[in-house]
mmCIF file of C-alpha atoms in Angstrom:
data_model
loop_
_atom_site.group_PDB
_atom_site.id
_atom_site.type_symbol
_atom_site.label_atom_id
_atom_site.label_comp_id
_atom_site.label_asym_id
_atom_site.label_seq_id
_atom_site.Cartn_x
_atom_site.Cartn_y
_atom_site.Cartn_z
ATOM 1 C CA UNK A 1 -52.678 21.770 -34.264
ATOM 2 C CA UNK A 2 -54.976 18.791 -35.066
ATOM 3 C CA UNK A 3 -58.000 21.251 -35.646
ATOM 4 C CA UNK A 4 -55.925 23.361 -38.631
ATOM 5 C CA UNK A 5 -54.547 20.170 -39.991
ATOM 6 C CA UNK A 6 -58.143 19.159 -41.021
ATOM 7 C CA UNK A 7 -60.184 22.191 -40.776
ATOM 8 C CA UNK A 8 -59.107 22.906 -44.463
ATOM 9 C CA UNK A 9 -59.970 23.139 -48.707
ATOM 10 C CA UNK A 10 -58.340 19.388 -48.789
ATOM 11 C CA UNK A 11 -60.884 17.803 -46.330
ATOM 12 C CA UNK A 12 -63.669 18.988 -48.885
ATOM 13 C CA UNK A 13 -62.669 16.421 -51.465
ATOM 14 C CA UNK A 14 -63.217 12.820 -49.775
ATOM 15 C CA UNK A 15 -65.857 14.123 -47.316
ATOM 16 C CA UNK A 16 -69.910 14.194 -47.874
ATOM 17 C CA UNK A 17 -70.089 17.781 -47.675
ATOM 18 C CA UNK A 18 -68.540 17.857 -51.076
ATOM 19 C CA UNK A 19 -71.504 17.256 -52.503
ATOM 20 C CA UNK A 20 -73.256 20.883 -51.260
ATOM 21 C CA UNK A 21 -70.193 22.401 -52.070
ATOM 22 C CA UNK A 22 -70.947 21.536 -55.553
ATOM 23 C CA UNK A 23 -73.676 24.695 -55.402
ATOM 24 C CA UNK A 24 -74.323 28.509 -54.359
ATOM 25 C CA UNK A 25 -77.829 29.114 -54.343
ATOM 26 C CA UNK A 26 -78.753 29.267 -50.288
ATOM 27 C CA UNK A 27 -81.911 27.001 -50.834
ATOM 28 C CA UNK A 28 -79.900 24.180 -53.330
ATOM 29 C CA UNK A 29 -76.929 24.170 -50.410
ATOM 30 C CA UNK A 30 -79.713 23.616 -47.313
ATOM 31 C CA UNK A 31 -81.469 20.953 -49.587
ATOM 32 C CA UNK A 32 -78.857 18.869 -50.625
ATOM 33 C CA UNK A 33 -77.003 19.269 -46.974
ATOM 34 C CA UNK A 34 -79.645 17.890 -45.453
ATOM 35 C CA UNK A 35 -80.581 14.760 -47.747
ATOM 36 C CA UNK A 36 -76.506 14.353 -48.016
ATOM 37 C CA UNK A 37 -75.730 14.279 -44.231
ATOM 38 C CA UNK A 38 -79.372 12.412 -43.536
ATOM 39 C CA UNK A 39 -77.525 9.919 -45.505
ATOM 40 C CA UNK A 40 -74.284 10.066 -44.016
ATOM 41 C CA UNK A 41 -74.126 6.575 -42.666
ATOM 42 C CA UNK A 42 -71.669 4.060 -44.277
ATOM 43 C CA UNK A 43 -68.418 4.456 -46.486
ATOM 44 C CA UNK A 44 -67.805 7.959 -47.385
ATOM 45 C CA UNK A 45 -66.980 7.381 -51.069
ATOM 46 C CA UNK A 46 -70.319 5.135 -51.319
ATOM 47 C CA UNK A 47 -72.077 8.416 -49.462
ATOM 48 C CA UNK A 48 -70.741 11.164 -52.107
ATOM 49 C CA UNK A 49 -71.743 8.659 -55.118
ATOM 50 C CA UNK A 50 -75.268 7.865 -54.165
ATOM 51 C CA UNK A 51 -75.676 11.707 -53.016
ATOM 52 C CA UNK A 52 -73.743 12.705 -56.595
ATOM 53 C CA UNK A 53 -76.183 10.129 -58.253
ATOM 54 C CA UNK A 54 -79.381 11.633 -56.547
ATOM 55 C CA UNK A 55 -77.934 15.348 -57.436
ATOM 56 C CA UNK A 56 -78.638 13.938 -61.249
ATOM 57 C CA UNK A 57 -81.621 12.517 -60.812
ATOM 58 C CA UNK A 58 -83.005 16.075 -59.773
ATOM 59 C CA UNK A 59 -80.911 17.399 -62.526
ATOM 60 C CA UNK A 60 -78.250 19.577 -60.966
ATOM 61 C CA UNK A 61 -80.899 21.580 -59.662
ATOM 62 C CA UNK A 62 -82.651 20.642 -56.358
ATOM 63 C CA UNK A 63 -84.504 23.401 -55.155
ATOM 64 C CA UNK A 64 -85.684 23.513 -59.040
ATOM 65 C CA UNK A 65 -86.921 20.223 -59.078
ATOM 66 C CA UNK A 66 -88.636 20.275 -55.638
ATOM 67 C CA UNK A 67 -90.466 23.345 -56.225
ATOM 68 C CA UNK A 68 -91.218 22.618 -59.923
ATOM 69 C CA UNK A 69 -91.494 18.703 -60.667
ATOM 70 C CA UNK A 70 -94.310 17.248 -62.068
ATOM 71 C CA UNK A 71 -95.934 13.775 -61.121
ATOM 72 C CA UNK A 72 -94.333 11.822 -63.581
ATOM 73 C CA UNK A 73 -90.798 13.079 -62.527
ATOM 74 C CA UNK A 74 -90.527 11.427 -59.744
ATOM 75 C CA UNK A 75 -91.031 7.694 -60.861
ATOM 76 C CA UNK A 76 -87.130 7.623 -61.054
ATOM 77 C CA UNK A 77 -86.900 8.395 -57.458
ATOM 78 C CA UNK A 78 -89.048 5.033 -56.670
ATOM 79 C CA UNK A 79 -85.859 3.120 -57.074
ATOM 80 C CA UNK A 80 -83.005 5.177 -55.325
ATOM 81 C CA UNK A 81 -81.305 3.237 -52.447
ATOM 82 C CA UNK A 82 -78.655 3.896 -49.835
ATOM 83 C CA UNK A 83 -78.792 1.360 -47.324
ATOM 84 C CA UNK A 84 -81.887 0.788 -45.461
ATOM 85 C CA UNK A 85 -82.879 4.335 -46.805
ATOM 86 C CA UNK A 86 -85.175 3.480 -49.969
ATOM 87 C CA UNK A 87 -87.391 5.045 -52.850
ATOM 88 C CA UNK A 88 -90.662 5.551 -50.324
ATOM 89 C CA UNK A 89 -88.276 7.803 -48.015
ATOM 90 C CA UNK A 90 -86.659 9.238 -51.022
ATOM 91 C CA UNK A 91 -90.497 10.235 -52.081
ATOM 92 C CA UNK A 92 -91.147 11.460 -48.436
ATOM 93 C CA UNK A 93 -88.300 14.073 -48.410
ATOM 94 C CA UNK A 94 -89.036 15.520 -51.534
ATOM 95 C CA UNK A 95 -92.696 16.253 -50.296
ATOM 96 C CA UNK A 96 -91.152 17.714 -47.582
ATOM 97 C CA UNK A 97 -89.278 20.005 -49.144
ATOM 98 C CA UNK A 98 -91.850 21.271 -51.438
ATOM 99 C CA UNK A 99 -94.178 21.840 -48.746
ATOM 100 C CA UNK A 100 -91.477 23.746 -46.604
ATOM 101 C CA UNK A 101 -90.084 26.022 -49.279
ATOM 102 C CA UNK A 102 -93.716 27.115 -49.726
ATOM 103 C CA UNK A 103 -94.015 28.443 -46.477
ATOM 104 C CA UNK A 104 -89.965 29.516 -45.736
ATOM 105 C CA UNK A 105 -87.477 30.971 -47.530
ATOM 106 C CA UNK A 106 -84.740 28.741 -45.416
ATOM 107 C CA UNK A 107 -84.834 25.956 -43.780
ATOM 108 C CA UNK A 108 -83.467 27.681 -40.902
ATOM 109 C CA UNK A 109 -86.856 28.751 -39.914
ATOM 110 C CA UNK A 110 -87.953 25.105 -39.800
ATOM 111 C CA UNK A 111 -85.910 25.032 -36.872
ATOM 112 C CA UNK A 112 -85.998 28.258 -35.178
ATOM 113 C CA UNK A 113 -89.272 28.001 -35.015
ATOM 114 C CA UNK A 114 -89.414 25.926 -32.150
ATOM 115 C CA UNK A 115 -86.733 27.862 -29.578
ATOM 116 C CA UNK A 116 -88.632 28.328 -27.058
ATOM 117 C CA UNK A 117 -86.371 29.671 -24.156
ATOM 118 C CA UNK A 118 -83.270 31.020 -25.711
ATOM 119 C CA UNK A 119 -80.913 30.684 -28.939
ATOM 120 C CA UNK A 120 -78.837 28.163 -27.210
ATOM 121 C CA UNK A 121 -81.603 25.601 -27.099
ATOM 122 C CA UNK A 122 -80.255 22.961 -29.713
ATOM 123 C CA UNK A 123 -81.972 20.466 -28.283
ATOM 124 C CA UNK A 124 -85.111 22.322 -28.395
ATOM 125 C CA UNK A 125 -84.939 23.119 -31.935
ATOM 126 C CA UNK A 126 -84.246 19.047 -33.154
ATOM 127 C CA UNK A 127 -87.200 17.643 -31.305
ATOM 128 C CA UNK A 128 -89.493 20.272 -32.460
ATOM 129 C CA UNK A 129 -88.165 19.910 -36.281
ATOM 130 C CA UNK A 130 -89.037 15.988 -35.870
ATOM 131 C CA UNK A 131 -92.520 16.319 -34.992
ATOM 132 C CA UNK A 132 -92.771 18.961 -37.953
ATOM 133 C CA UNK A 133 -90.674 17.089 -40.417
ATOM 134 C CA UNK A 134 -93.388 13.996 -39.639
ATOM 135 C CA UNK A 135 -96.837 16.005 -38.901
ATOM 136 C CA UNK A 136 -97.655 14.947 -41.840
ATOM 137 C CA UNK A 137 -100.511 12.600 -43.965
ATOM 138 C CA UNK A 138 -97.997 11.259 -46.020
ATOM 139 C CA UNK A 139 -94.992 10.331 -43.554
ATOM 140 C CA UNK A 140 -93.611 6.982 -43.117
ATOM 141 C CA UNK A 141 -92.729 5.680 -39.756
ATOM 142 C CA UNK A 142 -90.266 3.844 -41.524
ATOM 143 C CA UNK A 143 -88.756 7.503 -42.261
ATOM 144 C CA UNK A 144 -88.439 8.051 -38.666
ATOM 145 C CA UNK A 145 -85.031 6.314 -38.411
ATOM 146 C CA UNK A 146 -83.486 8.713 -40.988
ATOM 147 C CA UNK A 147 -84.345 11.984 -39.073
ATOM 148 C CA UNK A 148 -83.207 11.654 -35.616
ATOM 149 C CA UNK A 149 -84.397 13.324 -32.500
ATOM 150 C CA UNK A 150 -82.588 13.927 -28.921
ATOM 151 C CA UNK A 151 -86.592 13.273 -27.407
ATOM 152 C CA UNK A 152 -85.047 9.728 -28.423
ATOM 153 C CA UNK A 153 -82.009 9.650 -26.797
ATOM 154 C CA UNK A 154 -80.366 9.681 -29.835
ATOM 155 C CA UNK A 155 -76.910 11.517 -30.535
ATOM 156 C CA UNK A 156 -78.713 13.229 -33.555
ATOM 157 C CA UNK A 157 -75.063 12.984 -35.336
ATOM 158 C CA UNK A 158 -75.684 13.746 -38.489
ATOM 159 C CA UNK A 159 -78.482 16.883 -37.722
ATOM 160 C CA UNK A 160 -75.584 17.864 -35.992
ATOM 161 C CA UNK A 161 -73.148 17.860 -38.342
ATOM 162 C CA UNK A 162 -75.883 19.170 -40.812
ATOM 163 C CA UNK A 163 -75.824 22.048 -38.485
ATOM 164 C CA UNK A 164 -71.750 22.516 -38.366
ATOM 165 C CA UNK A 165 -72.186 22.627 -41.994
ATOM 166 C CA UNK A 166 -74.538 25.358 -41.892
ATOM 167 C CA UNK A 167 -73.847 27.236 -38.633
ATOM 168 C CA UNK A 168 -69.704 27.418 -38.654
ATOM 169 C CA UNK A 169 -68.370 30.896 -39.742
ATOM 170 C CA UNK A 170 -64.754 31.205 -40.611
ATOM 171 C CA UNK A 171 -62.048 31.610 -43.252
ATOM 172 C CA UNK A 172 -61.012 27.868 -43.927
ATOM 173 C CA UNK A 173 -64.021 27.536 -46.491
ATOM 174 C CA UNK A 174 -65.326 24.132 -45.340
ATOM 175 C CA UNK A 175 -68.426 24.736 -43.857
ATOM 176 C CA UNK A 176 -70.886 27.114 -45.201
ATOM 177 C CA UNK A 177 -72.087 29.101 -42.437
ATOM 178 C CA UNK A 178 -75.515 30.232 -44.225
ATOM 179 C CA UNK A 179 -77.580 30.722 -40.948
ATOM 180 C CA UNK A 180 -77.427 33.832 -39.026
ATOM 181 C CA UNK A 181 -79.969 33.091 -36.293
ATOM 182 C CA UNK A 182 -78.359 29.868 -34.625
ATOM 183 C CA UNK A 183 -74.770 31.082 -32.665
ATOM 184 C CA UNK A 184 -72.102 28.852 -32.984
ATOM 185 C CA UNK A 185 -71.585 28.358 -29.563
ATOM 186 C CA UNK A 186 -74.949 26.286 -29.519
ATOM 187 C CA UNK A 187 -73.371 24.007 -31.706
ATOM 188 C CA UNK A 188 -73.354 19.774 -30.476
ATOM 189 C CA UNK A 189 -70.373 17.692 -31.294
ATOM 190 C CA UNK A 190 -71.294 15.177 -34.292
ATOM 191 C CA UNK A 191 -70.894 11.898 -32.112
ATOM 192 C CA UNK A 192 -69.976 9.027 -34.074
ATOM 193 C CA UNK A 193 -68.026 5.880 -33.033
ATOM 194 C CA UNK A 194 -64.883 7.542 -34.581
ATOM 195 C CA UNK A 195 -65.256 10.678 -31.934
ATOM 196 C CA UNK A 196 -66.469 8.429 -29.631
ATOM 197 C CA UNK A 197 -63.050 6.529 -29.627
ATOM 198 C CA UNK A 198 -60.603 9.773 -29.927
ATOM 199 C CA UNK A 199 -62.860 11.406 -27.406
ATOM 200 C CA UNK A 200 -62.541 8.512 -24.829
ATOM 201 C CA UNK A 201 -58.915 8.679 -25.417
ATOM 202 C CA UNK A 202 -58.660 12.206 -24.225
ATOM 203 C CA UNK A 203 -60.849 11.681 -21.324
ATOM 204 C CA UNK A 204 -63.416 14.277 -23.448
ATOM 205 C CA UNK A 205 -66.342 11.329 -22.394
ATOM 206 C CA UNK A 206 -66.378 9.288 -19.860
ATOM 207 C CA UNK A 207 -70.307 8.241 -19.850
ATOM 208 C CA UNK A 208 -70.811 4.752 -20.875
ATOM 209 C CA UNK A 209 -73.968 5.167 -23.348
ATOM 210 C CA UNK A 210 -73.559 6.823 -26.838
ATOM 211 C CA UNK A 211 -76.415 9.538 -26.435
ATOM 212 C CA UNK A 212 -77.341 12.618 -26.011
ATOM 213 C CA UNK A 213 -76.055 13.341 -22.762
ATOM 214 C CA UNK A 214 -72.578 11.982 -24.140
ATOM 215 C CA UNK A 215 -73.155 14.905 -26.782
ATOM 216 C CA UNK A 216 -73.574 17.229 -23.946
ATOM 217 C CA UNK A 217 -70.741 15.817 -22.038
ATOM 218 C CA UNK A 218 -67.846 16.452 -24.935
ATOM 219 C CA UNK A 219 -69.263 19.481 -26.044
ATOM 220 C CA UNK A 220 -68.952 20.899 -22.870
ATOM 221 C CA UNK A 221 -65.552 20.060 -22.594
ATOM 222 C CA UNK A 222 -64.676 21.829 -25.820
ATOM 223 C CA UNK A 223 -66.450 24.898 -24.869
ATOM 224 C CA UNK A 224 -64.233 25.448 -22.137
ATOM 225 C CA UNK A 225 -60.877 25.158 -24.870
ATOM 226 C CA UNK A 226 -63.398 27.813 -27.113
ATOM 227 C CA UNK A 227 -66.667 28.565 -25.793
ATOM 228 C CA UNK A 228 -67.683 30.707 -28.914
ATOM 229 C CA UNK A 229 -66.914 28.097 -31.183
ATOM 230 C CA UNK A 230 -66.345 24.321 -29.958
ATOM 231 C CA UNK A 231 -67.803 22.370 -32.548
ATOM 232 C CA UNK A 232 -64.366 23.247 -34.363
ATOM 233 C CA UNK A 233 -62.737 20.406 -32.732
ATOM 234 C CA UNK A 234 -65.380 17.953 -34.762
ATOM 235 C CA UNK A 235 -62.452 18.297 -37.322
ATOM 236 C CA UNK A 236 -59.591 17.030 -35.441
ATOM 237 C CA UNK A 237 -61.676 14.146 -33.080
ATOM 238 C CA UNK A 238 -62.903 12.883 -36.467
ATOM 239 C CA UNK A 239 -59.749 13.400 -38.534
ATOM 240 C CA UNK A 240 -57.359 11.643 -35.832
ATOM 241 C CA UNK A 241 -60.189 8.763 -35.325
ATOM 242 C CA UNK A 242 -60.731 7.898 -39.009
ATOM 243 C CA UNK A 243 -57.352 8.364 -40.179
ATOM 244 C CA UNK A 244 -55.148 7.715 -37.363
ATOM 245 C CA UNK A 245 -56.794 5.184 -35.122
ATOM 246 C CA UNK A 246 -53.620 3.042 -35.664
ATOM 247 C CA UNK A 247 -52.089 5.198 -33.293
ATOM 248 C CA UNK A 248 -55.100 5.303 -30.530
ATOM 249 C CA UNK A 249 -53.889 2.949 -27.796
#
């Protein structure tokens, strides 16, 4: 089965969410999670240097360094560039943090925080965590583009996968599963043009925008192979799309 064939220790290696797996401490994983897989955009072994290279900067230690830096430590950070993501955005999210880990001890709660019906309401939770992420003196509109929002019609891909990462219980030691309070049932695919191609393929999608509602569409799907848990399939769409396209006709 496609999902066991990458749903395993040896996908850790040449994927992004090496990088978190580099720690232990809750707070250092969440931190570092979310700046990697805000970042997630590109070549993967370009991603896991530059997030490897920004692990130094804050040496080894992120929730350390956010909580504890002084002014001066942060003129490195000025300079640090992935893309079109640059050192004022770089700036921003450290702020951010700081400010957040004085008020929570996870940033779960960031999220949570804005359910308002019930603790299915993904959707819910990303467009309230973009108006709090930027409700802010200091925020950048140029920022916006790095934190997505569904209110946009965005897929939100990578606060998805951010949320695999944290949400995903089980014994194949991939993702983390540090938050209790989101189910994994509530989970959204990660929609990227690699899904998007395995999932047209399989008749998973048949909407002609890549959105939100095409999020909706596949995930439902999945949930009726494993409604307690269909984000699993991420793995194999991804793995067959990326590394078997060749065979996609």
């Amino acid at each position: 089965m496609k999902v066991e064939q990458f749903n395993c220790p040896t996908f850790i290696d040449k994927d992004p969410i090496s990088i978190p797996h580099k720690f232990s401490l809750k707070q250092d994983i969440e931190i570092i999670g979310f700046w990697v897989a805000m970042l997630s955009w590109g070549q993967r072994v370009t991603i896991i240097n530059k997030s490897n290279l920004l692990v130094d900067m804050m040496g080894g230690h992120p929730y350390d360094f956010i909580m504890n830096h002084k002014e001066s430590d942060l003129e490195p950070f000025e300079t640090f560039k992935h893309r079109t993501f640059n050192g004022d955005d770089t700036l921003y999210f450290i702020h951010f943090f700081r400010k957040l880990y004085s008020k929570y001890e996870s940033l779960e709660q960031a999220f949570t925080q804005f359910r308002k019906t019930d603790e299915n309401q993904i959707e819910e939770m990303f467009s309230g965590f973009n108006e709090f992420f930027f409700d802010d003196e200091f925020a950048l509109r140029r920022t916006q583009k790095h934190v997505a929002s569904p209110a946009r019609k965005s897929t939100c891909k990578r606060l998805n996968m951010f949320f695999r990462w944290m949400v995903r219980k089980d014994n194949n030691g991939v993702d983390f599963g540090l938050w209790d309070d989101i189910p994994m049932s509530a989970l959204k695919i990660p929609l990227d043009v690699h899904v998007e191609r395995v999932a047209r393929h399989y008749g998973l999608l048949t909407r002609k925008q890549r959105d939100w509602q095409a999020v909706i569409e596949i995930t439902e799907h999945l949930q009726r192979f494993d409604p307690q848990d269909p984000v699993k399939y991420d793995y194999a769409l991804f793995g067959e799309g990326i590394l078997e396209k060749d065979n996609l006709k």
